[in-house]
Amino acid sequence: GTIVHLKATTFAIARLIVIGSGCIIEEHAIIVNRSKEVMRIGDHNLFTIGC
């Protein structure tokens, strides 16, 4: 499964953010979608601390 740390942040401002399986989103990572398109993050990605 995908792991999202409690201190990670996602902002889907305009459209959705779809996160694939097996991803790790570490603390203080910020993912923002300002696009009018759906943001798709594939499987098995690592977003490290503070990215």
mmCIF file of N, CA and C in Angstrom:
data_model
loop_
_atom_site.group_PDB
_atom_site.id
_atom_site.type_symbol
_atom_site.label_atom_id
_atom_site.label_comp_id
_atom_site.label_asym_id
_atom_site.label_seq_id
_atom_site.Cartn_x
_atom_site.Cartn_y
_atom_site.Cartn_z
ATOM 1 N N GLY A 1 0.816 -1.191 0.000
ATOM 2 C CA GLY A 1 0.000 0.000 0.000
ATOM 3 C C GLY A 1 0.855 1.248 0.000
ATOM 4 N N THR A 2 0.210 2.328 -0.217
ATOM 5 C CA THR A 2 0.854 3.640 -0.208
ATOM 6 C C THR A 2 0.903 4.166 1.219
ATOM 7 N N ILE A 3 2.010 4.827 1.566
ATOM 8 C CA ILE A 3 2.182 5.399 2.900
ATOM 9 C C ILE A 3 2.319 6.909 2.762
ATOM 10 N N VAL A 4 1.468 7.651 3.469
ATOM 11 C CA VAL A 4 1.536 9.116 3.506
ATOM 12 C C VAL A 4 1.760 9.512 4.963
ATOM 13 N N HIS A 5 2.895 10.143 5.226
ATOM 14 C CA HIS A 5 3.221 10.570 6.586
ATOM 15 C C HIS A 5 2.215 11.617 7.054
ATOM 16 N N LEU A 6 1.943 11.631 8.353
ATOM 17 C CA LEU A 6 0.975 12.578 8.916
ATOM 18 C C LEU A 6 1.342 14.037 8.677
ATOM 19 N N LYS A 7 2.633 14.333 8.519
ATOM 20 C CA LYS A 7 3.059 15.717 8.299
ATOM 21 C C LYS A 7 3.327 16.030 6.834
ATOM 22 N N ALA A 8 2.936 15.147 5.934
ATOM 23 C CA ALA A 8 2.993 15.437 4.496
ATOM 24 C C ALA A 8 1.742 16.234 4.130
ATOM 25 N N THR A 9 1.832 17.017 3.041
ATOM 26 C CA THR A 9 0.718 17.867 2.635
ATOM 27 C C THR A 9 0.419 17.671 1.162
ATOM 28 N N THR A 10 -0.863 17.554 0.831
ATOM 29 C CA THR A 10 -1.290 17.548 -0.568
ATOM 30 C C THR A 10 -2.344 18.625 -0.750
ATOM 31 N N PHE A 11 -2.209 19.390 -1.831
ATOM 32 C CA PHE A 11 -3.174 20.421 -2.190
ATOM 33 C C PHE A 11 -3.687 20.132 -3.592
ATOM 34 N N ALA A 12 -4.936 19.758 -3.714
ATOM 35 C CA ALA A 12 -5.575 19.574 -5.018
ATOM 36 C C ALA A 12 -6.408 20.825 -5.267
ATOM 37 N N ILE A 13 -5.755 21.879 -5.747
ATOM 38 C CA ILE A 13 -6.389 23.192 -5.865
ATOM 39 C C ILE A 13 -7.398 23.223 -7.004
ATOM 40 N N ALA A 14 -7.011 22.769 -8.180
ATOM 41 C CA ALA A 14 -7.909 22.844 -9.331
ATOM 42 C C ALA A 14 -8.557 21.499 -9.647
ATOM 43 N N ARG A 15 -7.782 20.430 -9.559
ATOM 44 C CA ARG A 15 -8.283 19.084 -9.870
ATOM 45 C C ARG A 15 -7.694 18.075 -8.893
ATOM 46 N N LEU A 16 -8.045 16.827 -9.088
ATOM 47 C CA LEU A 16 -7.632 15.745 -8.200
ATOM 48 C C LEU A 16 -6.148 15.418 -8.299
ATOM 49 N N ILE A 17 -5.650 14.768 -7.248
ATOM 50 C CA ILE A 17 -4.340 14.136 -7.256
ATOM 51 C C ILE A 17 -4.587 12.649 -7.032
ATOM 52 N N VAL A 18 -4.167 11.821 -7.979
ATOM 53 C CA VAL A 18 -4.336 10.370 -7.881
ATOM 54 C C VAL A 18 -2.957 9.776 -7.614
ATOM 55 N N ILE A 19 -2.817 9.101 -6.480
ATOM 56 C CA ILE A 19 -1.531 8.536 -6.078
ATOM 57 C C ILE A 19 -1.581 7.024 -6.271
ATOM 58 N N GLY A 20 -0.592 6.485 -6.983
ATOM 59 C CA GLY A 20 -0.539 5.054 -7.273
ATOM 60 C C GLY A 20 -0.199 4.218 -6.046
ATOM 61 N N SER A 21 -0.097 2.924 -6.241
ATOM 62 C CA SER A 21 0.181 2.010 -5.132
ATOM 63 C C SER A 21 1.679 1.929 -4.857
ATOM 64 N N GLY A 22 2.004 1.613 -3.632
ATOM 65 C CA GLY A 22 3.392 1.412 -3.252
ATOM 66 C C GLY A 22 4.209 2.684 -3.147
ATOM 67 N N CYS A 23 3.568 3.844 -3.077
ATOM 68 C CA CYS A 23 4.287 5.118 -2.945
ATOM 69 C C CYS A 23 4.568 5.398 -1.473
ATOM 70 N N ILE A 24 5.636 6.153 -1.227
ATOM 71 C CA ILE A 24 5.960 6.622 0.117
ATOM 72 C C ILE A 24 6.112 8.131 0.034
ATOM 73 N N ILE A 25 5.311 8.838 0.825
ATOM 74 C CA ILE A 25 5.375 10.297 0.883
ATOM 75 C C ILE A 25 5.772 10.644 2.312
ATOM 76 N N GLU A 26 7.015 11.111 2.476
ATOM 77 C CA GLU A 26 7.580 11.328 3.800
ATOM 78 C C GLU A 26 7.183 12.684 4.375
ATOM 79 N N GLU A 27 7.561 12.900 5.637
ATOM 80 C CA GLU A 27 7.156 14.105 6.350
ATOM 81 C C GLU A 27 7.659 15.372 5.668
ATOM 82 N N HIS A 28 6.843 16.386 5.732
ATOM 83 C CA HIS A 28 7.094 17.721 5.180
ATOM 84 C C HIS A 28 7.185 17.746 3.658
ATOM 85 N N ALA A 29 6.843 16.649 2.988
ATOM 86 C CA ALA A 29 6.727 16.671 1.524
ATOM 87 C C ALA A 29 5.442 17.415 1.174
ATOM 88 N N ILE A 30 5.475 18.180 0.100
ATOM 89 C CA ILE A 30 4.302 18.940 -0.341
ATOM 90 C C ILE A 30 4.046 18.611 -1.806
ATOM 91 N N ILE A 31 2.838 18.163 -2.098
ATOM 92 C CA ILE A 31 2.429 17.864 -3.471
ATOM 93 C C ILE A 31 1.256 18.779 -3.794
ATOM 94 N N VAL A 32 1.392 19.570 -4.873
ATOM 95 C CA VAL A 32 0.374 20.559 -5.236
ATOM 96 C C VAL A 32 -0.040 20.353 -6.682
ATOM 97 N N ASN A 33 -1.345 20.358 -6.930
ATOM 98 C CA ASN A 33 -1.855 20.344 -8.304
ATOM 99 C C ASN A 33 -2.659 21.617 -8.533
ATOM 100 N N ARG A 34 -2.073 22.537 -9.310
ATOM 101 C CA ARG A 34 -2.767 23.773 -9.690
ATOM 102 C C ARG A 34 -3.339 23.674 -11.101
ATOM 103 N N SER A 35 -3.037 22.579 -11.780
ATOM 104 C CA SER A 35 -3.450 22.370 -13.164
ATOM 105 C C SER A 35 -4.936 22.048 -13.253
ATOM 106 N N LYS A 36 -5.514 22.291 -14.414
ATOM 107 C CA LYS A 36 -6.905 21.914 -14.661
ATOM 108 C C LYS A 36 -7.030 20.434 -15.013
ATOM 109 N N GLU A 37 -5.885 19.754 -15.120
ATOM 110 C CA GLU A 37 -5.845 18.318 -15.406
ATOM 111 C C GLU A 37 -5.653 17.547 -14.099
ATOM 112 N N VAL A 38 -6.099 16.303 -14.086
ATOM 113 C CA VAL A 38 -5.853 15.432 -12.942
ATOM 114 C C VAL A 38 -4.360 15.112 -12.885
ATOM 115 N N MET A 39 -3.752 15.247 -11.709
ATOM 116 C CA MET A 39 -2.350 14.865 -11.526
ATOM 117 C C MET A 39 -2.321 13.384 -11.168
ATOM 118 N N ARG A 40 -1.562 12.605 -11.922
ATOM 119 C CA ARG A 40 -1.442 11.173 -11.663
ATOM 120 C C ARG A 40 0.001 10.852 -11.295
ATOM 121 N N ILE A 41 0.168 10.314 -10.109
ATOM 122 C CA ILE A 41 1.475 9.880 -9.641
ATOM 123 C C ILE A 41 1.483 8.360 -9.760
ATOM 124 N N GLY A 42 2.441 7.826 -10.493
ATOM 125 C CA GLY A 42 2.491 6.386 -10.747
ATOM 126 C C GLY A 42 2.821 5.567 -9.508
ATOM 127 N N ASP A 43 2.961 4.280 -9.710
ATOM 128 C CA ASP A 43 3.256 3.345 -8.626
ATOM 129 C C ASP A 43 4.721 3.425 -8.204
ATOM 130 N N HIS A 44 4.972 3.105 -6.941
ATOM 131 C CA HIS A 44 6.313 2.904 -6.374
ATOM 132 C C HIS A 44 7.197 4.148 -6.460
ATOM 133 N N ASN A 45 6.645 5.312 -6.112
ATOM 134 C CA ASN A 45 7.423 6.549 -6.069
ATOM 135 C C ASN A 45 7.759 6.895 -4.628
ATOM 136 N N LEU A 46 8.889 7.581 -4.453
ATOM 137 C CA LEU A 46 9.336 8.021 -3.140
ATOM 138 C C LEU A 46 9.481 9.537 -3.156
ATOM 139 N N PHE A 47 8.753 10.203 -2.263
ATOM 140 C CA PHE A 47 8.875 11.646 -2.065
ATOM 141 C C PHE A 47 9.537 11.816 -0.705
ATOM 142 N N THR A 48 10.789 12.281 -0.702
ATOM 143 C CA THR A 48 11.571 12.304 0.531
ATOM 144 C C THR A 48 11.256 13.523 1.386
ATOM 145 N N ILE A 49 11.834 13.549 2.556
ATOM 146 C CA ILE A 49 11.583 14.593 3.550
ATOM 147 C C ILE A 49 11.816 15.969 2.945
ATOM 148 N N GLY A 50 10.801 16.829 3.036
ATOM 149 C CA GLY A 50 10.918 18.216 2.631
ATOM 150 C C GLY A 50 10.887 18.491 1.146
ATOM 151 N N CYS A 51 10.569 17.512 0.318
ATOM 152 C CA CYS A 51 10.547 17.783 -1.127
ATOM 153 C C CYS A 51 9.269 18.495 -1.525
#
